[in-house]
mmCIF file of C-alpha atoms in Angstrom:
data_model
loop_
_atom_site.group_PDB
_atom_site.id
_atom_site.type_symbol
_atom_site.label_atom_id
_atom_site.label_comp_id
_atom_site.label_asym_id
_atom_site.label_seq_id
_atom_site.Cartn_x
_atom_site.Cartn_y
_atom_site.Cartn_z
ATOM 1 C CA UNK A 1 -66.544 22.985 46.597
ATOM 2 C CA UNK A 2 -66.160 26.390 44.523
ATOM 3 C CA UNK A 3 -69.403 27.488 46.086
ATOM 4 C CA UNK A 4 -68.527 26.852 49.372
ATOM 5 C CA UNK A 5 -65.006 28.672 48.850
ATOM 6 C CA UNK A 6 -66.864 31.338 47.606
ATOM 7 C CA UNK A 7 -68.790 31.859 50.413
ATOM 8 C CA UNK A 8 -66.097 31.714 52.893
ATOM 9 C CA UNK A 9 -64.428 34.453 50.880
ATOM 10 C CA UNK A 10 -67.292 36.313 50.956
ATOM 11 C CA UNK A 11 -67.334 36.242 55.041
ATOM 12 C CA UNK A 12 -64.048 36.607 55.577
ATOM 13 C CA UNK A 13 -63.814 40.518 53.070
ATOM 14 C CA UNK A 14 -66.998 40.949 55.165
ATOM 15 C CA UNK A 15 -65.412 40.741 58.153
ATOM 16 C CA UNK A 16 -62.420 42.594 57.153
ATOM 17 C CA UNK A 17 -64.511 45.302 55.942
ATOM 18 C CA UNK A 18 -66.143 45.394 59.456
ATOM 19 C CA UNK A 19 -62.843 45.265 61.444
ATOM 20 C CA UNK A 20 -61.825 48.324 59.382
ATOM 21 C CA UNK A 21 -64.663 50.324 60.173
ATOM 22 C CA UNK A 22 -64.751 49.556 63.533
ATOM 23 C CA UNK A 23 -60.675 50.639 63.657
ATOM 24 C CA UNK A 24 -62.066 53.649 62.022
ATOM 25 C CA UNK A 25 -64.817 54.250 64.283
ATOM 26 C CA UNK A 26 -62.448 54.194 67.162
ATOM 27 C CA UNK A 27 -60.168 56.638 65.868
ATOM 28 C CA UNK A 28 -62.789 59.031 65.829
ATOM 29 C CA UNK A 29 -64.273 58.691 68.675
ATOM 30 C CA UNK A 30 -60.577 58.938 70.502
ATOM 31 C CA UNK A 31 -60.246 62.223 68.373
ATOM 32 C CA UNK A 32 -63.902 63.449 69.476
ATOM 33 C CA UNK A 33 -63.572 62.299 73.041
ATOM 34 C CA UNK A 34 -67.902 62.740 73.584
ATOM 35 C CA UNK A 35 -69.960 60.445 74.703
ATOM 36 C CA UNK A 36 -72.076 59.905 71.885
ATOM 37 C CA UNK A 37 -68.904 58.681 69.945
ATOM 38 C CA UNK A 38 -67.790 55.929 72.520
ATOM 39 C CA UNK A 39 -71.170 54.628 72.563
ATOM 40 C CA UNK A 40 -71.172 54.250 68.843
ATOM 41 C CA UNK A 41 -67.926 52.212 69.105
ATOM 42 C CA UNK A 42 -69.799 50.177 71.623
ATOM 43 C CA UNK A 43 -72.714 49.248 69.433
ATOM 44 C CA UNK A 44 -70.077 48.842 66.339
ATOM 45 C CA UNK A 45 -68.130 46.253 68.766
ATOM 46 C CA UNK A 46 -71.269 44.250 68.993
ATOM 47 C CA UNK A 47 -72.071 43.922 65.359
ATOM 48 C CA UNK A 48 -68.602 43.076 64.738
ATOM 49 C CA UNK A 49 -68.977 39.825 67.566
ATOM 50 C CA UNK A 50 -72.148 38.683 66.066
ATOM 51 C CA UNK A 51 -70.809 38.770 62.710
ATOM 52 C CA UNK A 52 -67.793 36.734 63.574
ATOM 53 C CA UNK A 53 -70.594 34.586 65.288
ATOM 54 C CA UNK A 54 -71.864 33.619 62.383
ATOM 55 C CA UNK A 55 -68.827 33.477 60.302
ATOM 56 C CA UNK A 56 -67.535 30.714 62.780
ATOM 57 C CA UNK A 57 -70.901 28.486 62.701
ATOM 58 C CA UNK A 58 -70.415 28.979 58.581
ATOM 59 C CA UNK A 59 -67.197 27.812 58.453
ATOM 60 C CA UNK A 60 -67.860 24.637 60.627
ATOM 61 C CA UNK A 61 -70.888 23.603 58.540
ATOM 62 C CA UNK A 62 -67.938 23.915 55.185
ATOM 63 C CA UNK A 63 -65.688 22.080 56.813
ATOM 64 C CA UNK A 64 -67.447 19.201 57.745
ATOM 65 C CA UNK A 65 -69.254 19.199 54.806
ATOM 66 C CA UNK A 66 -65.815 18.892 53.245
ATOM 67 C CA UNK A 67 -64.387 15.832 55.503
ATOM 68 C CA UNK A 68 -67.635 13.944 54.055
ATOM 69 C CA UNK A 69 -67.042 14.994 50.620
ATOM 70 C CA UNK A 70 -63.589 13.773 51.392
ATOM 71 C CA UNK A 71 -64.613 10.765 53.112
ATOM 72 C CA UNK A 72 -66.490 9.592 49.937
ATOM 73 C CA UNK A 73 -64.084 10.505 47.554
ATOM 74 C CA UNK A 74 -61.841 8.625 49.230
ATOM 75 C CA UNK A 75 -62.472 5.030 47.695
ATOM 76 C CA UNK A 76 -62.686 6.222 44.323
ATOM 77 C CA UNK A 77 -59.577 8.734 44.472
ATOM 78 C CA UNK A 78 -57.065 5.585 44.852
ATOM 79 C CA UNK A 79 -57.970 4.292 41.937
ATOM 80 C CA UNK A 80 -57.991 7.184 40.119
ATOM 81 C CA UNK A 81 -54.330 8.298 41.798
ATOM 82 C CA UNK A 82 -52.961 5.037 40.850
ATOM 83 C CA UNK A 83 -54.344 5.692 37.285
ATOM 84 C CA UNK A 84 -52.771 9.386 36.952
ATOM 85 C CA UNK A 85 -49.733 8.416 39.399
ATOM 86 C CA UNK A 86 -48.939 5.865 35.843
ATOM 87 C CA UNK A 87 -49.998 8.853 33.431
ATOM 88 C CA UNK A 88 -48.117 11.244 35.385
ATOM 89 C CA UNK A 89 -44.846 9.057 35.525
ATOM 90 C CA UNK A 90 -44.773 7.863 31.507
ATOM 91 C CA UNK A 91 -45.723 12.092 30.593
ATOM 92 C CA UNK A 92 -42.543 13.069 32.838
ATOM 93 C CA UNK A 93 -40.380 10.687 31.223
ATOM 94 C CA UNK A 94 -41.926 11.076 27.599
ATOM 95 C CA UNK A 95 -41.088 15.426 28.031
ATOM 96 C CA UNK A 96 -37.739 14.112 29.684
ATOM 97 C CA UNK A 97 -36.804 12.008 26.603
ATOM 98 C CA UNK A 98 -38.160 14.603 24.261
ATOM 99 C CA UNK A 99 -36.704 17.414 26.077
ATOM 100 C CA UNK A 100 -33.079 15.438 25.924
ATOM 101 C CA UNK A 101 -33.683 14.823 22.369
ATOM 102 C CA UNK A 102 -34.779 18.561 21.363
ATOM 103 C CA UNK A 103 -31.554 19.609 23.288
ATOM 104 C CA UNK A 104 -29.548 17.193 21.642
ATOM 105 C CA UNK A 105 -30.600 18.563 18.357
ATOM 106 C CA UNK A 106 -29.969 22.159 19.655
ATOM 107 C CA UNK A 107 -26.441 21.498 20.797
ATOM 108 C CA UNK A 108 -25.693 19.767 17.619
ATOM 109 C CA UNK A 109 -27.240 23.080 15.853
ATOM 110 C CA UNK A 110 -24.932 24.731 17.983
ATOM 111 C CA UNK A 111 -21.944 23.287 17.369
ATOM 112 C CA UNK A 112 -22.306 23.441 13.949
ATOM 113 C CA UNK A 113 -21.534 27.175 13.976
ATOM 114 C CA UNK A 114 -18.071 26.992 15.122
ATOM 115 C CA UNK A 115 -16.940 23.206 14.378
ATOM 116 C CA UNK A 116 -15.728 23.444 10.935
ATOM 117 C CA UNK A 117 -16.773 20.260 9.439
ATOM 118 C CA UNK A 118 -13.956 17.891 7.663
ATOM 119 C CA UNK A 119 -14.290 17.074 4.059
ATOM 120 C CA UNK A 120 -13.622 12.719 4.752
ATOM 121 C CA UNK A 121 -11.230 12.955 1.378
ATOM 122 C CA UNK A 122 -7.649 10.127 1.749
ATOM 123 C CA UNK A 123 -5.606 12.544 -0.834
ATOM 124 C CA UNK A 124 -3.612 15.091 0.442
ATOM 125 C CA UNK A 125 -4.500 18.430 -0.640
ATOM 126 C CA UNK A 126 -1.292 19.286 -2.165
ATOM 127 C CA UNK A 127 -2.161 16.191 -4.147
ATOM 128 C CA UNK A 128 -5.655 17.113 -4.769
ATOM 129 C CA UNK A 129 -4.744 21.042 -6.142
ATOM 130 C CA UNK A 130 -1.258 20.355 -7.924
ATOM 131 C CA UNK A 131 -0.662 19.196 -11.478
ATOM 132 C CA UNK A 132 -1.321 15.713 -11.600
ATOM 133 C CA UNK A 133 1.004 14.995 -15.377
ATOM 134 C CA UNK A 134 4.204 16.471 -13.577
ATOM 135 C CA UNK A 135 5.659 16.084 -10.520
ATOM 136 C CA UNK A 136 7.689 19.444 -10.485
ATOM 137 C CA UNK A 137 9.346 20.911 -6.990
ATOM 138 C CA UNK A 138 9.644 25.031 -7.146
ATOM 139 C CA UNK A 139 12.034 26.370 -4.576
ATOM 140 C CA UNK A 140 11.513 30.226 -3.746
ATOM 141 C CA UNK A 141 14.521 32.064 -2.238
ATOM 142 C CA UNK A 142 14.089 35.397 -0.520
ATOM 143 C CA UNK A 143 17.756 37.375 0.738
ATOM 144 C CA UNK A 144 17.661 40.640 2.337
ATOM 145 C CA UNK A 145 21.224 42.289 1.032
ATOM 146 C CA UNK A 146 23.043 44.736 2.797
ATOM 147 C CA UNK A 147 22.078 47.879 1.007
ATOM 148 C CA UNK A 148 25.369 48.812 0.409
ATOM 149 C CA UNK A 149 26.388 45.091 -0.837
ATOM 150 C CA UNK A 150 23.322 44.801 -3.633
ATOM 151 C CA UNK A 151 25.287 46.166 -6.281
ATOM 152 C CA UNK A 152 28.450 43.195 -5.212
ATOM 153 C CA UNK A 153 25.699 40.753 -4.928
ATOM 154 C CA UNK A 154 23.594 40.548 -8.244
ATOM 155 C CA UNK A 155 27.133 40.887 -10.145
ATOM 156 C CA UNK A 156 27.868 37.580 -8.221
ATOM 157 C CA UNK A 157 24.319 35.967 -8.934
ATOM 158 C CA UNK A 158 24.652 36.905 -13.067
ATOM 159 C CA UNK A 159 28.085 35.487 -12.563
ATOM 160 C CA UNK A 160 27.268 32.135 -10.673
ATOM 161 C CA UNK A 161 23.877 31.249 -11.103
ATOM 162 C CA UNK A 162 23.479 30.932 -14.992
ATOM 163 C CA UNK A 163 25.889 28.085 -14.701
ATOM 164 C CA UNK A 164 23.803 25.788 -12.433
ATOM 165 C CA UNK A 165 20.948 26.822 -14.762
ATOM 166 C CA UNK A 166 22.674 25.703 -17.724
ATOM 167 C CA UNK A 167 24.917 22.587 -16.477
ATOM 168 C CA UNK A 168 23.125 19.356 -17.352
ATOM 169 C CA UNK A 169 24.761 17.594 -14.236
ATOM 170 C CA UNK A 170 22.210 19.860 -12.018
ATOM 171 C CA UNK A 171 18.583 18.628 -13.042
ATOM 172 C CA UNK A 172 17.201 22.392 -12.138
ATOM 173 C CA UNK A 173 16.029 25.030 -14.115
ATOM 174 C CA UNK A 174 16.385 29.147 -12.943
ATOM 175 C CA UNK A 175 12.540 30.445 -13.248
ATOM 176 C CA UNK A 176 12.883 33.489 -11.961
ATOM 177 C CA UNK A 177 15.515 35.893 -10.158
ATOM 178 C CA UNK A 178 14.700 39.580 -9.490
ATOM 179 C CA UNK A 179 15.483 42.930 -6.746
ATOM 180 C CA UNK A 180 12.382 44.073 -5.075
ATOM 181 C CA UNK A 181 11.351 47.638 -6.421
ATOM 182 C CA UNK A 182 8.367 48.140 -4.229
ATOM 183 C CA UNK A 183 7.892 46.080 -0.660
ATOM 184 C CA UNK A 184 10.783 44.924 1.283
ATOM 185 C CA UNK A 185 13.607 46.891 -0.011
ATOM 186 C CA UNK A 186 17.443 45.367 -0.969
ATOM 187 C CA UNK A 187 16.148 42.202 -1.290
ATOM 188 C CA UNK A 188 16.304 39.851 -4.149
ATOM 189 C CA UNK A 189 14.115 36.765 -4.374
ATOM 190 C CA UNK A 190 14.818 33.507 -6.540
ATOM 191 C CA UNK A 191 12.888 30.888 -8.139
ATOM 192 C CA UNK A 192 14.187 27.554 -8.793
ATOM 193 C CA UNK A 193 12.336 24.191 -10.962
ATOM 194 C CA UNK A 194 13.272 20.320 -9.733
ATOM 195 C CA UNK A 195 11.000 19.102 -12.708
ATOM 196 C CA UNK A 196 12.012 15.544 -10.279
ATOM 197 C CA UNK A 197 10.460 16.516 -7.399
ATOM 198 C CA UNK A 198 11.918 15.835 -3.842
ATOM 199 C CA UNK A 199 15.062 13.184 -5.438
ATOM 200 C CA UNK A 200 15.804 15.741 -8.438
ATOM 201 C CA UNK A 201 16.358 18.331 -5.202
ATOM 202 C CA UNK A 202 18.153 15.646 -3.412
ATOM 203 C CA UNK A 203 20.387 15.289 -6.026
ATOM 204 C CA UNK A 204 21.371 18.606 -6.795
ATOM 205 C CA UNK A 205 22.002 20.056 -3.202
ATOM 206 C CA UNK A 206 24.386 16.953 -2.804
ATOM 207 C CA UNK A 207 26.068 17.619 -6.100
ATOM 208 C CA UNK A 208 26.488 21.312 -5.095
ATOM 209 C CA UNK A 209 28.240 20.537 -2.040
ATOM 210 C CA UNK A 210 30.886 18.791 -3.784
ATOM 211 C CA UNK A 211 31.400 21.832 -6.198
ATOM 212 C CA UNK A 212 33.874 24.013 -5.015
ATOM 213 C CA UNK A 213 33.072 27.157 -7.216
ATOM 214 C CA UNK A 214 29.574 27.422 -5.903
ATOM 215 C CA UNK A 215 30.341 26.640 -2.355
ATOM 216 C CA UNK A 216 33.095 29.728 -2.379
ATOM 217 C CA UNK A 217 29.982 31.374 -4.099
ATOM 218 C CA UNK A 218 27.722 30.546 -0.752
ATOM 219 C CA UNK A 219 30.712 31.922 1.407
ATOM 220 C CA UNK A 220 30.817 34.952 -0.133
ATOM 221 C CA UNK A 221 27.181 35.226 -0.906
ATOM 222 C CA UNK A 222 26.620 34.735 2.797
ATOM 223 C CA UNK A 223 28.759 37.881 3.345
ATOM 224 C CA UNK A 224 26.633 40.179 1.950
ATOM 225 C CA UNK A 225 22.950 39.147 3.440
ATOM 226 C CA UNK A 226 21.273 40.339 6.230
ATOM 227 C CA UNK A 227 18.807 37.107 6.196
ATOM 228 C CA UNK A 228 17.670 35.019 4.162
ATOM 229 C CA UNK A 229 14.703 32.635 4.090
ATOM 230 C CA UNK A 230 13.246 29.642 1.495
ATOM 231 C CA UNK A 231 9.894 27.860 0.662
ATOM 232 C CA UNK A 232 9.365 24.383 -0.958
ATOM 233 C CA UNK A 233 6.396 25.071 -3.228
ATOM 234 C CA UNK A 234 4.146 23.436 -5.523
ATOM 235 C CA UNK A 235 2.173 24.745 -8.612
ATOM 236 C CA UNK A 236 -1.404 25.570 -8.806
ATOM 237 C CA UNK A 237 -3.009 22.777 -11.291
ATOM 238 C CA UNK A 238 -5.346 25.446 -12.643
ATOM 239 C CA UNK A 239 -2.301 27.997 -13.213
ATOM 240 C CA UNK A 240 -0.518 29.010 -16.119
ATOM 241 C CA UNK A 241 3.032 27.067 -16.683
ATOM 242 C CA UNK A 242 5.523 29.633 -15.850
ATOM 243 C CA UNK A 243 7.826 29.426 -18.774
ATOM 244 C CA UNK A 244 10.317 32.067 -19.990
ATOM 245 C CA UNK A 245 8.933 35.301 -21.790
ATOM 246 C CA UNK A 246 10.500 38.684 -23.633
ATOM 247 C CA UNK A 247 10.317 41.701 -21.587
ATOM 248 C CA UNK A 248 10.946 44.465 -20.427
ATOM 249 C CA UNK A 249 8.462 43.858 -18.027
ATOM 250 C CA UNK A 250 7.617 44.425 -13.962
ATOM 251 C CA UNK A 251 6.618 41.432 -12.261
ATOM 252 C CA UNK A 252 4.268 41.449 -9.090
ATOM 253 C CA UNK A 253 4.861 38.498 -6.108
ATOM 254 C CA UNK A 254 1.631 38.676 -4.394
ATOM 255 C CA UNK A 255 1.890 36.626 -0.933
ATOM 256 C CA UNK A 256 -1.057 35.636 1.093
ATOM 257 C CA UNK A 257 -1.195 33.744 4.204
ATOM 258 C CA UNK A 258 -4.395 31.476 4.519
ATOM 259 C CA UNK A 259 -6.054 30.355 7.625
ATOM 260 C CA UNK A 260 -5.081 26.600 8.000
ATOM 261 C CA UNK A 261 -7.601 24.290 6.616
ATOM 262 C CA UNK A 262 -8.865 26.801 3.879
ATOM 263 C CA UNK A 263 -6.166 25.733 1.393
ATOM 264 C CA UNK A 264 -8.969 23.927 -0.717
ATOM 265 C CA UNK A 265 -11.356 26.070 -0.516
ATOM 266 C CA UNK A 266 -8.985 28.904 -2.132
ATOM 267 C CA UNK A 267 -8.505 26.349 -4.450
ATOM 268 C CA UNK A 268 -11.892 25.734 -5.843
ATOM 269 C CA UNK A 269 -12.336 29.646 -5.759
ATOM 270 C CA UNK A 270 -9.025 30.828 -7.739
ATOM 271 C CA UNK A 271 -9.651 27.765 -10.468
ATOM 272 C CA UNK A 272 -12.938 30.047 -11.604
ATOM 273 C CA UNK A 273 -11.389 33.198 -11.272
ATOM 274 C CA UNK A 274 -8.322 32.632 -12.834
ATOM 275 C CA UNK A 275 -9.928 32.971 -16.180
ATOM 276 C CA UNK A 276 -10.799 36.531 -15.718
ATOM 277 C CA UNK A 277 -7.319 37.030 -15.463
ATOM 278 C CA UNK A 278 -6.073 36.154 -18.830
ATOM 279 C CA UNK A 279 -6.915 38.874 -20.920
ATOM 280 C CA UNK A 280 -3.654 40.782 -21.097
ATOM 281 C CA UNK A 281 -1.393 37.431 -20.485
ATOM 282 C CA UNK A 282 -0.667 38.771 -16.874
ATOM 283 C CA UNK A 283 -1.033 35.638 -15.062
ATOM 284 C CA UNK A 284 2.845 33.857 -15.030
ATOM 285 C CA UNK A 285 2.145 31.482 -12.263
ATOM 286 C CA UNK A 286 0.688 30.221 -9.059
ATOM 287 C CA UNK A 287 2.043 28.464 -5.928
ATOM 288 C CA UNK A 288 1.484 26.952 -2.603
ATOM 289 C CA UNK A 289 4.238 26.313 -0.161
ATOM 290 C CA UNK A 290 4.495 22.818 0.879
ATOM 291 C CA UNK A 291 7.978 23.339 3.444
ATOM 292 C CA UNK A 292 8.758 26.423 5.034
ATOM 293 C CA UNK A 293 5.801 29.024 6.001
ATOM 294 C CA UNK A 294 2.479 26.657 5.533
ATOM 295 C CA UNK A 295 -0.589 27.609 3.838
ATOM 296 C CA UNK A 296 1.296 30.262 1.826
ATOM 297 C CA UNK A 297 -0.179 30.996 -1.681
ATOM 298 C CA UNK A 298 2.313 33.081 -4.112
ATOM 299 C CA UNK A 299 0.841 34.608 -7.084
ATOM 300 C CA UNK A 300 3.351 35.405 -10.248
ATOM 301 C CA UNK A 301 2.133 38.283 -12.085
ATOM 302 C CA UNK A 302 3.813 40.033 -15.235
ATOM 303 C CA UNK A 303 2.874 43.853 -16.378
ATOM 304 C CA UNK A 304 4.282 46.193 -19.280
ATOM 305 C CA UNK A 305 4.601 48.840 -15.920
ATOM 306 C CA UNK A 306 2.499 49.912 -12.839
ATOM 307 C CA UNK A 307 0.028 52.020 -15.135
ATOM 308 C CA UNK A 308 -0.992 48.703 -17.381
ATOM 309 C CA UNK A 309 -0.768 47.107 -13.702
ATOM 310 C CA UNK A 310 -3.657 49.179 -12.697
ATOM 311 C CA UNK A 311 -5.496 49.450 -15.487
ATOM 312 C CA UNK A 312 -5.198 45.717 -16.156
ATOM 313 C CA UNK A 313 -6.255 44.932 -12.230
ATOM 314 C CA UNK A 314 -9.477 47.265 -12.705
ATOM 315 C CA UNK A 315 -10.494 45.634 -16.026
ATOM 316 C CA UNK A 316 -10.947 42.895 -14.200
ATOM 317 C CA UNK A 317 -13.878 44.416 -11.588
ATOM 318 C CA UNK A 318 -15.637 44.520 -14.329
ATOM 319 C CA UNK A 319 -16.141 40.566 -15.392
ATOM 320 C CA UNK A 320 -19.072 39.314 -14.233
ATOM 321 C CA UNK A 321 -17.856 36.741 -11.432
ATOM 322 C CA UNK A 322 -14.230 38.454 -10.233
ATOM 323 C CA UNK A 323 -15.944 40.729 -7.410
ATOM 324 C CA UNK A 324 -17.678 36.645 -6.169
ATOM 325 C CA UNK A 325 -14.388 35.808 -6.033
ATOM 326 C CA UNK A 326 -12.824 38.562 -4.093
ATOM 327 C CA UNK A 327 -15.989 38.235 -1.469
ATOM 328 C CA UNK A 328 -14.891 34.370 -0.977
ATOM 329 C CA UNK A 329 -11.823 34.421 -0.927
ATOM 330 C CA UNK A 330 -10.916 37.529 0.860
ATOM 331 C CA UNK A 331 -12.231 36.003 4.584
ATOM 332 C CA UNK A 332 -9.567 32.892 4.457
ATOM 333 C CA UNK A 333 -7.119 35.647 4.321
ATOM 334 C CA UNK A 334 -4.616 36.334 7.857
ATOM 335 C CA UNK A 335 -2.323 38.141 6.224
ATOM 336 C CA UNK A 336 -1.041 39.015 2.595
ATOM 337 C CA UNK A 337 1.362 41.421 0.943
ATOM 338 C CA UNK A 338 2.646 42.669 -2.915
ATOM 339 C CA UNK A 339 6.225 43.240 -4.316
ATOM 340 C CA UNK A 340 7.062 44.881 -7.751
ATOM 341 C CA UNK A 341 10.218 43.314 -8.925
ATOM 342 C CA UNK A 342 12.608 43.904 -11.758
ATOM 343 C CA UNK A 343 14.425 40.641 -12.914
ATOM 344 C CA UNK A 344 17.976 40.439 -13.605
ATOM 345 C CA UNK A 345 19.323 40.382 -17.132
ATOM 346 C CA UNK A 346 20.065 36.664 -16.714
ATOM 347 C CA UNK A 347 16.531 35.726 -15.711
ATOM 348 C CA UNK A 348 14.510 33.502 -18.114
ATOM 349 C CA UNK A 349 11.451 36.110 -17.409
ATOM 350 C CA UNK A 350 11.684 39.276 -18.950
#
C-alpha cells in the first residue's frame, strides 16, 4: 500500500504542476493576444485532458486493488482487532492507574510544601519546654503611667509592694519591678513568682481582695495609669533561674512574637544557643506566656550599661554556632521588640 500511495501522489503534483502551467500559459497568451499564443493554450489543454486520462484509469486500478487487499484482510483483521481491542483496553487502564498514582504522588509532593506537618506528641508544649522539678507561675505586669503621675506612682509601688513580697500569708515572691528607659516610655513593668502554680495564684488574688490596704492601693494605683496589661508565663527549662543579684545594673526585656505552632521549634533552637550566652552572666531569665498574648517569648537580660550591652551582644557573633541560631530562629519571628529598664530600689534585681 505505500507504493501505491506513492504513486498516486506522484500523479496528483503531476497534475498540479500541469494545471499551473496551463493557468500560466493562458495568462500569456491573454496578455499577447496572437494567434500563435492561443493555439499553444490549445495544445497545452490537450495534454492536460490526457494526463488526467490516465491519472483516472491509475487511480481505479489502486482502488480496487485496495478493496481486494481489504477483502482478504478482512478475516484475519477480526481476530487480530479483538486481540489489540484487549491490549488496547488493559494499556489505557494500566497508564490510567499509573497516571492516577504518579499524580497522587505529585499532589502529595505538593502539599507537602505548605501543610506543615504535626509532630503526633500527647504533652503539651508548655509541658514539654518548662521545668519539669518546679511547677512555678510568673506573672508579668506592664502599666503605662501618666507621665506626669510616674514620680506619685513608683513612691506608691516602693511603698506597697515590698509588703506582699515579704508577708508569708501571700505565697508570691517580687522578681522584678522596673521604669522603661528605652522603648515604651512612662511605663513600668512587674514580675511576680507563684512557686504553686495556678492554686498558689488562686490563693493570693483572693487573699488580696480581702486586704483593705492593697485594695485602696489598686484604687489609687488605677488613678494614675493610662493602661495596663498582664501575661501568665512560664519559664524556659533550659534558662537560667532568675534569682536576685547586686547591681547597679540595666536590664533588657526582649519580646518576640512567634508564629503559632513554632513555639517548639524556638525551643530546641534557644536550648543550644543559650550557652553562648553565658560568658558575662547576662542571661537572667527566659519565658513563654501561657495566658494573655500567646506564643510570646520574653527574654531577661542584665548588663553593667548599654556599652558592655553591645560589646557583650557582638562577642557573641563570634561563637561558632550563635549566627545558626539567629538564621533559625529569626523566620518564626512576626514581630519582636527591646526595652532597657532601670529597676526600682526595692527590686530583688539590681
Amino acid at each position: 500500500m505505500d507504493a501505491q500511495e506513492a504513486r498516486i501522489r506522484e500523479v496528483q503534483i503531476h497534475q498540479t504542476v500541469v494545471g499551473l502551467e496551463v493557468i500560466t500559459e493562458i495568462g500569456r497568451g491573454r496578455q499577447a493576444g496572437g494567434p500563435v499564443a492561443h493555439a499553444h493554450v490549445t495544445r497545452r489543454r490537450g495534454e492536460c485532458h490526457l494526463h488526467s486520462k490516465m491519472a483516472a484509469r491509475v487511480l481505479g486500478n489502486i482502488v480496487a486493488a485496495a478493496r481486494r487487499a481489504t477483502a482478504r484482510a478482512q478475516g484475519e483483521g477480526r481476530a487480530l482487532a479483538a486481540v489489540a481491542a484487549k491490549s488496547s483496553t488493559a494499556a489505557i487502564t494500566t497508564r490510567a492507574l499509573s497516571a492516577t498514582s504518579y499524580n497522587s504522588r505529585e499532589d502529595s509532593w505538593f502539599k507537602s510544601l505548605f501543610v506543615r506537618k504535626v509532630d503526633p506528641r500527647k504533652d503539651a508544649h508548655s509541658n514539654l519546654l518548662s521545668k519539669k522539678e518546679t511547677s512555678s507561675l510568673y506573672k508579668i505586669q506592664f502599666h503605662n503611667v501618666k507621665p506626669e503621675c510616674l514620680e506619685a506612682y513608683n513612691k506608691l509601688c516602693i511603698e506597697v509592694l515590698p509588703k506582699v513580697h515579704q508577708d508569708e500569708n501571700y505565697p508570691c515572691e517580687l522578681v522584678g519591678t522596673w521604669n522603661t528607659w528605652y522603648g515604651e516610655q512612662d511605663q513600668s513593668v512587674h514580675l511576680w513568682k507563684y512557686s504553686g502554680g495556678y492554686p498558689t495564684l488562686t490563693e493570693v488574688m483572693s487573699k488580696l481582695r480581702q486586704n483593705k490596704e492593697f485594695m485602696e492601693f489598686r484604687k489609687e494605683r488605677g488613678r494614675m495609669l493610662l493602661s495596663r496589661k498582664n501575661q501568665l508565663l512560664l519559664e524556659f527549662s533550659f534558662w537560667n533561674e532568675p534569682v536576685p543579684r547586686p547591681g547597679p545594673n540595666i536590664y533588657e526585656l526582649r519580646s518576640y512574637q512567634l508564629r503559632p505552632g513554632t513555639m517548639i521549634e524556638w525551643g530546641n533552637n534557644w536550648a543550644r544557643a543559650i550557652r553562648y550566652r553565658q560568658e558575662n552572666n547576662e542571661a537572667v531569665g527566659g519565658f513563654f506566656s501561657q495566658i494573655g498574648e500567646l506564643y510570646t517569648v520574653h527574654h531577661l537580660w542584665a548588663y553593667k550599661d548599654l556599652q558592655s550591652r553591645d560589646e557583650t551582644r557582638n562577642s557573641a557573633w563570634q561563637k561558632p554556632g550563635w549566627d545558626e541560631c539567629v538564621y533559625y530562629t529569626v523566620p518564626l519571628i512576626q514581630r519582636m521588640d527591646s526595652r532597657i529598664m532601670i529597676p526600682l530600689k526595692i527590686s530583688p534585681l539590681q
